Short mmCIF file of C-alpha atoms and ligand atoms in Angstrom, two decimals:
data_model
loop_
_atom_site.label_atom_id
_atom_site.label_comp_id
_atom_site.label_asym_id
_atom_site.label_seq_id
_atom_site.Cartn_x
_atom_site.Cartn_y
_atom_site.Cartn_z
CA UNK B 1 -2.97 -10.04 -37.03
CA UNK B 2 -6.59 -9.34 -36.13
CA UNK B 3 -7.49 -5.66 -36.13
CA UNK B 4 -10.64 -3.58 -35.67
CA UNK B 5 -9.61 -1.19 -38.43
CA UNK B 6 -8.04 -1.27 -41.92
CA UNK B 7 -10.55 0.23 -44.37
CA UNK B 8 -8.49 3.31 -45.16
CA UNK B 9 -5.19 1.46 -45.51
CA UNK B 10 -3.76 0.18 -48.78
CA UNK B 11 -1.05 -1.91 -47.21
CA UNK B 12 -1.14 -4.29 -44.28
CA UNK B 13 0.68 -3.43 -41.10
CA UNK B 14 4.35 -4.28 -40.82
CA UNK B 15 4.72 -7.20 -38.43
CA UNK B 16 7.10 -5.46 -36.10
CA UNK B 17 4.84 -2.41 -36.06
CA UNK B 18 1.91 -4.63 -35.14
CA UNK B 19 3.83 -6.19 -32.29
CA UNK B 20 5.15 -2.82 -31.06
CA UNK B 21 1.68 -1.28 -31.17
CA UNK B 22 -0.12 -4.22 -29.59
CA UNK B 23 -1.01 -4.29 -25.92
CA UNK B 24 -2.75 -7.65 -25.63
CA UNK B 25 0.14 -9.27 -23.80
CA UNK B 26 -0.45 -7.00 -20.85
CA UNK B 27 -3.97 -5.60 -21.22
CA UNK B 28 -5.37 -9.14 -21.12
CA UNK B 29 -5.47 -8.47 -17.40
CA UNK B 30 -8.40 -6.19 -18.21
CA UNK B 31 -10.39 -9.05 -19.77
CA UNK B 32 -13.00 -9.38 -17.03
CA UNK B 33 -13.62 -5.67 -16.55
CA UNK B 34 -13.73 -5.21 -20.33
CA UNK B 35 -16.52 -7.78 -20.59
CA UNK B 36 -18.27 -6.25 -17.60
CA UNK B 37 -18.14 -2.81 -19.26
CA UNK B 38 -19.42 -4.21 -22.56
CA UNK B 39 -22.34 -5.90 -20.81
CA UNK B 40 -23.36 -2.61 -19.21
CA UNK B 41 -22.89 -0.74 -22.50
CA UNK B 42 -25.01 -3.26 -24.42
CA UNK B 43 -27.79 -3.14 -21.79
CA UNK B 44 -27.81 0.64 -22.07
CA UNK B 45 -27.85 0.58 -25.89
CA UNK B 46 -30.89 -1.68 -25.71
CA UNK B 47 -32.68 0.51 -23.16
CA UNK B 48 -32.03 3.53 -25.41
CA UNK B 49 -33.46 1.74 -28.43
CA UNK B 50 -30.14 1.46 -30.27
CA UNK B 51 -30.08 -2.35 -30.01
CA UNK B 52 -33.15 -4.57 -30.24
CA UNK B 53 -33.99 -6.92 -27.38
CA UNK B 54 -32.87 -9.86 -29.53
CA UNK B 55 -29.57 -8.24 -30.44
CA UNK B 56 -28.94 -7.40 -26.80
CA UNK B 57 -29.75 -10.93 -25.63
CA UNK B 58 -27.47 -12.42 -28.22
CA UNK B 59 -24.64 -10.03 -27.24
CA UNK B 60 -25.12 -10.72 -23.55
CA UNK B 61 -25.14 -14.48 -23.99
CA UNK B 62 -22.16 -14.23 -26.30
CA UNK B 63 -20.18 -12.23 -23.75
CA UNK B 64 -21.17 -14.63 -20.96
CA UNK B 65 -19.94 -17.52 -23.08
CA UNK B 66 -16.61 -15.79 -23.76
CA UNK B 67 -16.18 -15.07 -20.05
CA UNK B 68 -16.90 -18.69 -19.17
CA UNK B 69 -14.63 -20.11 -21.83
CA UNK B 70 -11.68 -17.87 -21.01
CA UNK B 71 -12.03 -18.65 -17.33
CA UNK B 72 -12.19 -22.39 -17.94
CA UNK B 73 -9.15 -22.18 -20.19
CA UNK B 74 -11.07 -23.38 -23.24
CA UNK B 75 -10.59 -20.06 -25.02
CA UNK B 76 -7.10 -18.57 -25.05
CA UNK B 77 -6.30 -14.89 -25.31
CA UNK B 78 -3.59 -14.92 -27.97
CA UNK B 79 -1.31 -12.27 -29.36
CA UNK B 80 -2.83 -12.34 -32.84
CA UNK B 81 -5.20 -9.60 -31.55
CA UNK B 82 -4.10 -6.02 -31.08
CA UNK B 83 -5.59 -5.58 -27.66
CA UNK B 84 -8.14 -7.05 -25.27
CA UNK B 85 -10.95 -4.95 -26.76
CA UNK B 86 -10.25 -6.30 -30.25
CA UNK B 87 -10.10 -9.83 -28.88
CA UNK B 88 -13.51 -9.66 -27.20
CA UNK B 89 -15.21 -7.98 -30.16
CA UNK B 90 -13.67 -10.32 -32.74
CA UNK B 91 -14.54 -13.49 -30.83
CA UNK B 92 -18.04 -12.19 -30.14
CA UNK B 93 -18.67 -11.40 -33.79
CA UNK B 94 -17.21 -14.72 -34.77
CA UNK B 95 -19.61 -16.47 -32.42
CA UNK B 96 -22.87 -14.47 -32.82
CA UNK B 97 -22.45 -12.73 -36.16
CA UNK B 98 -23.92 -9.29 -36.94
CA UNK B 99 -25.14 -8.25 -33.46
CA UNK B 100 -21.51 -8.52 -32.33
CA UNK B 101 -20.60 -5.79 -34.82
CA UNK B 102 -23.13 -3.46 -33.20
CA UNK B 103 -21.65 -3.64 -29.68
CA UNK B 104 -19.19 -0.84 -30.33
CA UNK B 105 -21.95 1.63 -31.33
CA UNK B 106 -21.49 4.92 -29.50
CA UNK B 107 -18.21 3.80 -28.01
CA UNK B 108 -14.52 4.19 -28.79
CA UNK B 109 -11.63 2.17 -27.48
CA UNK B 110 -10.58 5.43 -25.87
CA UNK B 111 -13.52 5.57 -23.47
CA UNK B 112 -13.55 1.78 -23.28
CA UNK B 113 -9.96 1.54 -22.05
CA UNK B 114 -10.48 4.53 -19.76
CA UNK B 115 -13.41 2.66 -18.23
CA UNK B 116 -11.52 -0.63 -17.98
CA UNK B 117 -8.57 0.96 -16.21
CA UNK B 118 -10.84 2.65 -13.71
CA UNK B 119 -12.74 -0.53 -12.97
CA UNK B 120 -9.51 -2.48 -12.61
CA UNK B 121 -7.85 0.14 -10.42
CA UNK B 122 -10.93 0.50 -8.22
CA UNK B 123 -10.99 -3.25 -7.57
CA UNK B 124 -7.28 -3.17 -6.87
CA UNK B 125 -7.72 -0.34 -4.35
CA UNK B 126 -10.29 -2.51 -2.55
CA UNK B 127 -7.89 -5.44 -2.53
CA UNK B 128 -5.10 -3.31 -1.03
CA UNK B 129 -7.49 -1.93 1.54
CA UNK B 130 -8.25 -5.47 2.68
CA UNK B 131 -4.58 -6.39 2.88
CA UNK B 132 -3.81 -3.28 4.92
CA UNK B 133 -6.72 -4.09 7.17
CA UNK B 134 -5.24 -7.53 7.89
CA UNK B 135 -1.86 -5.95 8.59
CA UNK B 136 -3.40 -3.42 10.99
CA UNK B 137 -5.22 -6.21 12.79
CA UNK B 138 -1.98 -8.10 13.22
CA UNK B 139 -0.20 -4.97 14.48
CA UNK B 140 -2.93 -4.16 16.98
CA UNK B 141 -2.82 -7.65 18.40
CA UNK B 142 0.98 -7.48 18.75
CA UNK B 143 0.54 -4.13 20.47
CA UNK B 144 -1.86 -5.71 22.95
CA UNK B 145 0.73 -8.37 23.78
CA UNK B 146 3.66 -5.97 24.16
CA UNK B 147 2.46 -3.04 26.26
CA UNK B 148 4.99 -4.04 28.96
CA UNK B 149 7.82 -5.01 26.65
CA UNK B 150 10.44 -2.35 27.39
CA UNK B 151 12.79 -1.47 24.56
CA UNK B 152 15.05 1.46 23.69
CA UNK B 153 13.55 4.18 21.53
CA UNK B 154 16.11 5.55 19.06
CA UNK B 155 17.00 8.86 17.50
CA UNK B 156 19.94 9.02 15.07
CA UNK B 157 20.09 5.21 15.56
CA UNK B 158 21.35 5.96 19.10
CA UNK B 159 19.46 4.80 22.15
CA UNK B 160 17.40 7.77 23.30
CA UNK B 161 14.63 7.02 25.80
CA UNK B 162 12.94 3.86 27.02
CA UNK B 163 9.69 2.92 25.33
CA UNK B 164 7.72 -0.24 24.68
CA UNK B 165 7.39 -2.48 21.67
CA UNK B 166 3.66 -1.68 21.62
CA UNK B 167 4.50 2.01 21.28
CA UNK B 168 7.03 1.38 18.52
CA UNK B 169 4.59 -0.84 16.58
CA UNK B 170 1.88 1.75 17.19
CA UNK B 171 3.80 4.23 15.03
CA UNK B 172 3.45 1.82 12.10
CA UNK B 173 -0.22 1.32 12.88
CA UNK B 174 -0.70 5.05 12.30
CA UNK B 175 1.18 4.95 8.98
CA UNK B 176 -0.82 2.07 7.56
CA UNK B 177 -4.05 3.56 8.83
CA UNK B 178 -3.25 6.77 6.93
CA UNK B 179 -2.51 4.61 3.89
CA UNK B 180 -6.03 3.18 4.07
CA UNK B 181 -7.48 6.66 4.38
CA UNK B 182 -5.49 7.77 1.34
CA UNK B 183 -6.88 4.84 -0.66
CA UNK B 184 -10.42 5.77 0.37
CA UNK B 185 -9.84 9.37 -0.77
CA UNK B 186 -8.50 8.29 -4.13
CA UNK B 187 -11.30 5.79 -4.64
CA UNK B 188 -13.86 8.47 -3.95
CA UNK B 189 -12.30 10.95 -6.38
CA UNK B 190 -11.84 8.47 -9.22
CA UNK B 191 -15.19 6.73 -8.97
CA UNK B 192 -16.82 8.40 -12.00
CA UNK B 193 -17.58 6.67 -15.27
CA UNK B 194 -15.91 7.91 -18.46
CA UNK B 195 -18.05 5.60 -20.63
CA UNK B 196 -19.93 7.62 -23.23
CA UNK B 197 -17.03 10.03 -23.75
CA UNK B 198 -16.52 8.33 -27.14
CA UNK B 199 -13.23 8.99 -28.88
CA UNK B 200 -13.03 12.46 -27.31
CA UNK B 201 -16.17 14.47 -28.15
CA UNK B 202 -18.95 12.26 -26.87
CA UNK B 203 -21.34 10.74 -29.37
CA UNK B 204 -24.35 11.57 -31.52
CA UNK B 205 -26.36 8.64 -30.12
CA UNK B 206 -28.73 9.34 -27.25
CA UNK B 207 -26.74 7.31 -24.73
CA UNK B 208 -27.74 7.12 -21.10
CA UNK B 209 -24.39 7.59 -19.41
CA UNK B 210 -25.90 7.61 -15.95
CA UNK B 211 -27.34 4.17 -16.51
CA UNK B 212 -23.99 2.53 -17.29
CA UNK B 213 -22.35 4.50 -14.48
CA UNK B 214 -24.77 3.24 -11.87
CA UNK B 215 -24.77 -0.28 -13.32
CA UNK B 216 -20.99 -0.37 -12.87
CA UNK B 217 -21.06 1.00 -9.32
CA UNK B 218 -19.83 4.52 -10.08
CA UNK B 219 -20.84 7.56 -8.08
CA UNK B 220 -21.64 9.43 -11.30
CA UNK B 221 -20.19 10.30 -14.71
CA UNK B 222 -17.13 12.30 -15.75
CA UNK B 223 -18.19 15.81 -16.77
CA UNK B 224 -16.03 16.49 -19.81
CA UNK B 225 -15.54 13.90 -22.53
CA UNK B 226 -11.99 15.02 -23.41
CA UNK B 227 -11.01 14.73 -19.78
CA UNK B 228 -12.94 11.47 -19.54
CA UNK B 229 -10.71 9.75 -22.10
CA UNK B 230 -7.42 11.34 -21.14
CA UNK B 231 -7.47 11.59 -17.35
CA UNK B 232 -4.93 9.34 -15.67
CA UNK B 233 -4.58 11.46 -12.51
CA UNK B 234 -6.06 8.69 -10.42
CA UNK B 235 -3.26 6.36 -11.50
CA UNK B 236 -0.64 8.90 -10.45
CA UNK B 237 -2.46 9.29 -7.14
CA UNK B 238 -2.78 5.56 -6.69
CA UNK B 239 0.88 4.93 -7.49
CA UNK B 240 1.72 7.66 -4.98
CA UNK B 241 -0.37 5.88 -2.36
CA UNK B 242 1.28 2.56 -3.26
CA UNK B 243 4.70 4.22 -3.02
CA UNK B 244 3.88 5.49 0.45
CA UNK B 245 2.76 2.02 1.53
CA UNK B 246 6.09 0.71 0.27
CA UNK B 247 7.94 3.53 2.01
CA UNK B 248 6.31 2.52 5.29
CA UNK B 249 6.98 -1.16 4.70
CA UNK B 250 10.60 -0.42 3.78
CA UNK B 251 11.18 1.53 6.99
CA UNK B 252 9.68 -1.32 9.00
CA UNK B 253 11.73 -3.89 7.05
CA UNK B 254 14.92 -1.96 7.69
CA UNK B 255 14.21 -2.14 11.42
CA UNK B 256 13.39 -5.82 11.25
CA UNK B 257 16.66 -6.48 9.44
CA UNK B 258 18.53 -4.60 12.17
CA UNK B 259 16.57 -6.24 14.99
CA UNK B 260 17.13 -9.65 13.46
CA UNK B 261 20.92 -9.16 13.33
CA UNK B 262 23.20 -11.01 15.70
CA UNK B 263 24.12 -7.74 17.41
CA UNK B 264 20.51 -6.96 18.34
CA UNK B 265 18.54 -10.22 18.39
CA UNK B 266 15.38 -8.30 19.30
CA UNK B 267 13.47 -10.51 16.92
CA UNK B 268 13.75 -13.99 15.48
CA UNK B 269 12.11 -14.56 12.14
CA UNK B 270 10.30 -17.82 11.61
CA UNK B 271 12.11 -20.45 9.52
CA UNK B 272 9.27 -20.35 7.01
CA UNK B 273 9.97 -16.66 6.40
CA UNK B 274 13.78 -16.86 6.26
CA UNK B 275 16.25 -18.18 3.74
CA UNK B 276 19.66 -19.86 3.87
CA UNK B 277 23.02 -19.42 2.21
CA UNK B 278 24.47 -21.76 -0.42
CA UNK B 279 27.92 -21.56 1.15
CA UNK B 280 27.56 -20.55 4.80
CA UNK B 281 25.62 -23.30 6.56
CA UNK B 282 24.96 -21.24 9.68
CA UNK B 283 23.09 -18.47 7.88
CA UNK B 284 19.43 -17.63 8.31
CA UNK B 285 18.79 -14.49 6.33
CA UNK B 286 15.92 -11.98 6.41
CA UNK B 287 15.51 -12.06 2.62
CA UNK B 288 11.80 -11.29 2.68
CA UNK B 289 12.36 -8.06 4.60
CA UNK B 290 15.24 -7.17 2.27
CA UNK B 291 13.19 -7.89 -0.83
CA UNK B 292 10.26 -5.80 0.37
CA UNK B 293 12.74 -3.01 1.08
CA UNK B 294 14.26 -3.49 -2.37
CA UNK B 295 10.96 -3.63 -4.24
CA UNK B 296 10.13 -0.18 -2.93
CA UNK B 297 12.40 1.22 -5.65
CA UNK B 298 10.47 -0.66 -8.28
CA UNK B 299 7.15 0.81 -7.15
CA UNK B 300 8.62 4.34 -7.01
CA UNK B 301 9.83 3.65 -10.57
CA UNK B 302 6.27 2.98 -11.72
CA UNK B 303 5.16 6.28 -10.21
CA UNK B 304 7.97 8.19 -11.92
CA UNK B 305 7.23 6.51 -15.22
CA UNK B 306 3.54 7.43 -15.03
CA UNK B 307 4.31 11.04 -14.17
CA UNK B 308 6.77 11.37 -17.04
CA UNK B 309 4.49 9.59 -19.52
CA UNK B 310 1.68 12.04 -18.79
CA UNK B 311 3.87 15.13 -18.75
CA UNK B 312 3.01 17.57 -21.58
CA UNK B 313 0.58 15.18 -23.27
CA UNK B 314 -1.81 17.25 -25.36
CA UNK B 315 -5.54 16.52 -25.25
CA UNK B 316 -7.11 14.12 -25.74
CA UNK B 317 -6.10 10.44 -26.14
CA UNK B 318 -2.54 9.74 -27.29
CA UNK B 319 -1.04 6.31 -27.67
CA UNK B 320 1.54 7.18 -25.02
CA UNK B 321 -1.26 6.42 -22.60
CA UNK B 322 -1.04 2.73 -23.38
CA UNK B 323 2.06 2.92 -21.18
CA UNK B 324 -0.30 3.33 -18.20
CA UNK B 325 -0.52 -0.43 -17.85
CA UNK B 326 2.61 -2.57 -17.57
CA UNK B 327 4.40 -0.75 -14.77
CA UNK B 328 1.26 0.15 -12.81
CA UNK B 329 0.08 -3.49 -13.04
CA UNK B 330 3.50 -4.60 -11.86
CA UNK B 331 3.37 -2.12 -8.98
CA UNK B 332 -0.11 -3.31 -7.98
CA UNK B 333 1.02 -6.94 -7.88
CA UNK B 334 4.27 -6.12 -6.13
CA UNK B 335 2.56 -4.18 -3.36
CA UNK B 336 -0.01 -6.93 -2.83
CA UNK B 337 2.63 -9.60 -2.30
CA UNK B 338 4.74 -7.27 -0.16
CA UNK B 339 1.90 -6.47 2.25
CA UNK B 340 0.83 -10.12 2.39
CA UNK B 341 4.32 -11.49 3.02
CA UNK B 342 5.23 -8.75 5.43
CA UNK B 343 2.13 -9.49 7.51
CA UNK B 344 2.97 -13.21 7.55
CA UNK B 345 6.55 -12.42 8.52
CA UNK B 346 5.69 -10.32 11.57
CA UNK B 347 2.79 -12.56 12.57
CA UNK B 348 5.14 -15.54 12.87
CA UNK B 349 8.20 -13.74 14.26
CA UNK B 350 9.13 -14.00 17.92
CA UNK B 351 10.12 -10.88 19.79
CA UNK B 352 12.69 -11.17 22.57
CA UNK B 353 11.46 -9.14 25.53
CA UNK B 354 14.66 -9.95 27.47
CA UNK B 355 17.00 -8.68 24.76
CA UNK B 356 14.97 -5.53 24.31
CA UNK B 357 14.83 -4.86 28.05
CA UNK B 358 18.54 -5.37 28.51
CA UNK B 359 19.35 -3.20 25.50
CA UNK B 360 17.18 -0.41 26.96
CA UNK B 361 19.28 -0.68 30.15
CA UNK B 362 22.36 0.53 28.27
CA UNK B 363 22.93 3.83 26.52
CA UNK B 364 21.69 5.99 29.43
CA UNK B 365 18.10 5.95 28.14
CA UNK B 366 16.97 7.22 31.57
CA UNK B 367 19.16 10.36 31.46
CA UNK B 368 16.17 12.57 30.56
CA UNK B 369 14.30 11.11 33.51
CA UNK B 370 17.15 12.01 35.87
CA UNK B 371 17.01 15.58 34.56
CA UNK B 372 13.22 15.60 35.07
CA UNK B 373 13.83 14.31 38.63
CA UNK B 374 16.11 17.29 39.32
CA UNK B 375 13.56 19.69 37.82
CA UNK B 376 10.96 18.30 40.21
CA UNK B 377 13.39 19.07 43.05
CA UNK B 378 13.51 22.71 41.91
CA UNK B 379 16.56 22.74 39.60
CA UNK B 380 15.98 24.75 36.37
CA UNK B 381 15.87 22.37 33.38
CA UNK B 382 18.97 23.80 31.65
CA UNK B 383 21.03 23.36 34.83
CA UNK B 384 19.60 19.87 35.31
CA UNK B 385 20.63 19.03 31.73
CA UNK B 386 24.21 20.14 32.51
CA UNK B 387 24.37 18.13 35.74
CA UNK B 388 23.08 14.96 34.08
CA UNK B 389 25.55 15.45 31.22
CA UNK B 390 28.37 15.37 33.77
CA UNK B 391 26.81 12.31 35.48
CA UNK B 392 26.75 10.51 32.12
CA UNK B 393 30.40 11.43 31.40
CA UNK B 394 31.34 10.06 34.82
CA UNK B 395 29.45 6.83 34.08
CA UNK B 396 31.04 6.48 30.62
CA UNK B 397 34.51 6.73 32.20
CA UNK B 398 33.63 4.06 34.77
CA UNK B 399 31.58 1.89 32.43
CA UNK B 400 28.54 2.07 34.67
CA UNK B 401 24.89 2.77 34.09
CA UNK B 402 23.33 5.72 35.93
CA UNK B 403 21.38 3.54 38.37
CA UNK B 404 24.63 1.79 39.38
CA UNK B 405 26.00 4.98 40.99
CA UNK B 406 26.01 5.12 44.80
CA UNK B 407 24.05 7.85 46.55
CA UNK B 408 27.37 9.47 47.54
CA UNK B 409 28.43 9.64 43.91
CA UNK B 410 25.07 11.19 43.01
CA UNK B 411 25.40 13.78 45.77
CA UNK B 412 28.79 14.73 44.39
CA UNK B 413 26.89 16.10 41.37
CA UNK B 414 23.90 17.56 43.17
CA UNK B 415 23.07 17.67 46.88
CA UNK B 416 19.33 17.49 46.10
CA UNK B 417 19.55 13.89 44.89
CA UNK B 418 18.12 11.42 47.43
CA UNK B 419 17.43 7.70 47.67
CA UNK B 420 14.18 8.11 45.74
CA UNK B 421 16.30 8.71 42.63
CA UNK B 422 16.65 4.97 42.01
CA UNK B 423 12.92 4.45 41.79
CA UNK B 424 12.60 7.51 39.58
CA UNK B 425 15.07 6.34 37.00
CA UNK B 426 14.06 2.66 36.90
CA UNK B 427 13.15 2.02 33.26
CA UNK B 428 9.71 0.58 34.06
CA UNK B 429 8.89 3.77 35.95
CA UNK B 430 10.32 6.00 33.22
CA UNK B 431 7.83 4.41 30.83
CA UNK B 432 4.99 4.38 33.37
CA UNK B 433 5.32 8.12 33.86
CA UNK B 434 5.02 8.90 30.15
CA UNK B 435 1.31 9.41 30.37
CA UNK B 436 0.60 12.06 27.74
CA UNK B 437 -1.71 10.94 24.94
CA UNK B 438 0.34 9.10 22.33
CA UNK B 439 3.13 8.25 24.82
CA UNK B 440 4.19 4.71 25.80
CA UNK B 441 2.78 4.32 29.34
CA UNK B 442 0.40 1.40 29.65
CA UNK B 443 -2.51 3.73 30.40
CA UNK B 444 -1.90 5.86 27.33
CA UNK B 445 -1.29 2.79 25.14
CA UNK B 446 -4.44 1.05 26.38
CA UNK B 447 -6.49 4.01 25.23
CA UNK B 448 -4.87 3.93 21.80
CA UNK B 449 -5.32 0.18 21.46
CA UNK B 450 -8.99 0.49 22.42
CA UNK B 451 -9.41 3.19 19.75
CA UNK B 452 -7.60 1.00 17.23
CA UNK B 453 -9.88 -1.92 18.03
CA UNK B 454 -12.98 0.25 17.62
CA UNK B 455 -11.60 1.60 14.32
CA UNK B 456 -10.92 -1.93 13.06
CA UNK B 457 -14.42 -3.09 14.04
CA UNK B 458 -16.11 -0.19 12.29
CA UNK B 459 -13.91 -0.08 9.22
CA UNK B 460 -14.41 -3.77 8.59
CA UNK B 461 -18.11 -3.20 7.97
CA UNK B 462 -19.03 -2.92 4.34
CA UNK B 463 -15.56 -3.92 3.23
CA UNK B 464 -15.78 -5.79 -0.05
CA UNK B 465 -14.90 -9.46 0.39
CA UNK B 466 -12.03 -10.86 -1.68
N1 LIG W 1 -4.58 -0.40 -26.20
C1 LIG W 1 -4.99 0.95 -26.12
C2 LIG W 1 -4.57 1.54 -24.79
O1 LIG W 1 -4.28 0.83 -23.93
C3 LIG W 1 -6.48 1.04 -26.26
C4 LIG W 1 -6.95 2.35 -26.80
C5 LIG W 1 -6.61 2.44 -28.20
N2 LIG W 1 -7.13 3.61 -28.82
C6 LIG W 1 -6.65 4.07 -29.95
N3 LIG W 1 -7.15 5.13 -30.39
N4 LIG W 1 -5.67 3.47 -30.57
O2 LIG W 1 -4.49 2.73 -24.61
#
C-alpha cells in the first residue's frame, strides 16, 4: 500500500478499503497523459520561480526515465499504489529524491485527474475522428461504384420505391459526417485546461495557468476552479456522441444482417469477416455485424452510468467522480474496434447488383411512378392514386408486376394510358427521373459524391496522424 497521504491517520488503511478506493487498475491508462501534464506543470513551476532550474531538470529527466521504462516494460505499474498519480510521484521521488516531492506544489490530484481525463478524451476524440474519416472514405468509394445499382428503397420494411445502392449508402455517409461534426464541437468546447484549479479553490502560488494550457495544446483555461475540478460535462457529451455513432452503426449492421440472409442475398460478407457454426457445417454467420449491433447497448450503458453518477453531485470534487473512468474507457475502446471492424467488413463485402435489381422489380416499387404518369396526363393526383391502387390489386390477384400488364388491361383502368407507359415505369427510368437534390438519379448523386470528395479532401488536412 503506497499512499500520498497518512499524516493525520493513527491507523493504517484496511486492506479491502484500500483496494475498493484504489483506481490504479484502470487509471493506469492515463499514465502517459499524467506524465505529460506533470512535465508541463514542472516547467511552469520553474518559470514562475517555484522550482529551481536544477530541480526542474532533475524532475524532467526523472519523468522521462519513468516514461521510457514503463514503455519498455522495465517498470511495471502495480496495484500497490492507490492511483496513477501516486505511482508516478512515488517512483519519481524514489529515483530523484527531494525534488520529486516538490512536483505536486500548487497542484491537487483533483485538478491533476481533471487534466488527465481531458487530455485522454481529447486524444480519443481525434482517434475516433480518424476512424470515421476512413469509414466515410470507404462509403464514398462504394457510392461511386454503385450509382447504377438499382435496389428497392423500403418503408416499414416493405418495398416502397426504386433507388440505388449509392443513394442508400449516402444516407449513412450523412450520419457519420454529422458524427464527425459532433466530435469537433465537443472537442472545441472541452479544450480548456483545468490545471491550476488546485483542490477546488485555486492556489496561493503565483502559477501561470496560461503557460501550462498552451504547452498542452489547450485553447485556454477553465474560468472557475470549482467547475474546473468537477466538470465532467464533456464526458457526457462524448459518450452521447459515441452512442450516436453506435446507433448509426447498429442500424447499418441490422440492414447488413438482413441483406446477408438467404432470403435477400443482396450482400455476401467476406470469409475473413464471417464466422461458422460448431454444429451446422453450412453456416456462415454475420457475427461481426451482430456484435457491433449488440455492443451498442454497452456504449449506451456507459452514457447512462455517467449521467447517473453525476446527477445531484454537490460541488466540488467527490470520489464518485472516479467512476468516470472504467465504463467510459470501455466505451471508447468498444467504439474504436466497432468502427474499424465495420469498415473492414463493408470494404471486403460483395454487393449483388442482380439480386438487388430483381428484388426492386417486385413489390410494385414503380406504383408511384405510374400515378405520376397519370398526373402528367392531366389526372388529379388523388384520382391517380385510386386508379393505381386498383391496378395494383388487379396485379396482386394475377401475380403480375405492373409492367407485365397489356395496354388493353391498362386502358381498362384509364383511357389516358398509352404505350409510353412502359418506358415511364421502367425502374431505371423511375430512378433517372428522381432529379431533386438528395434524390437517387445519377445526376443528383454525382453532385453529392463530388461534394463528399471535396469534403473528404479538405477535412483530411490538419488531421492528427495516428
Ligand atoms: N483516483 C482519483 C479519481 O480518479 C484521483 C483524484 C483523487 N482525489 C481525491 N481527492 N481523492 O478521481
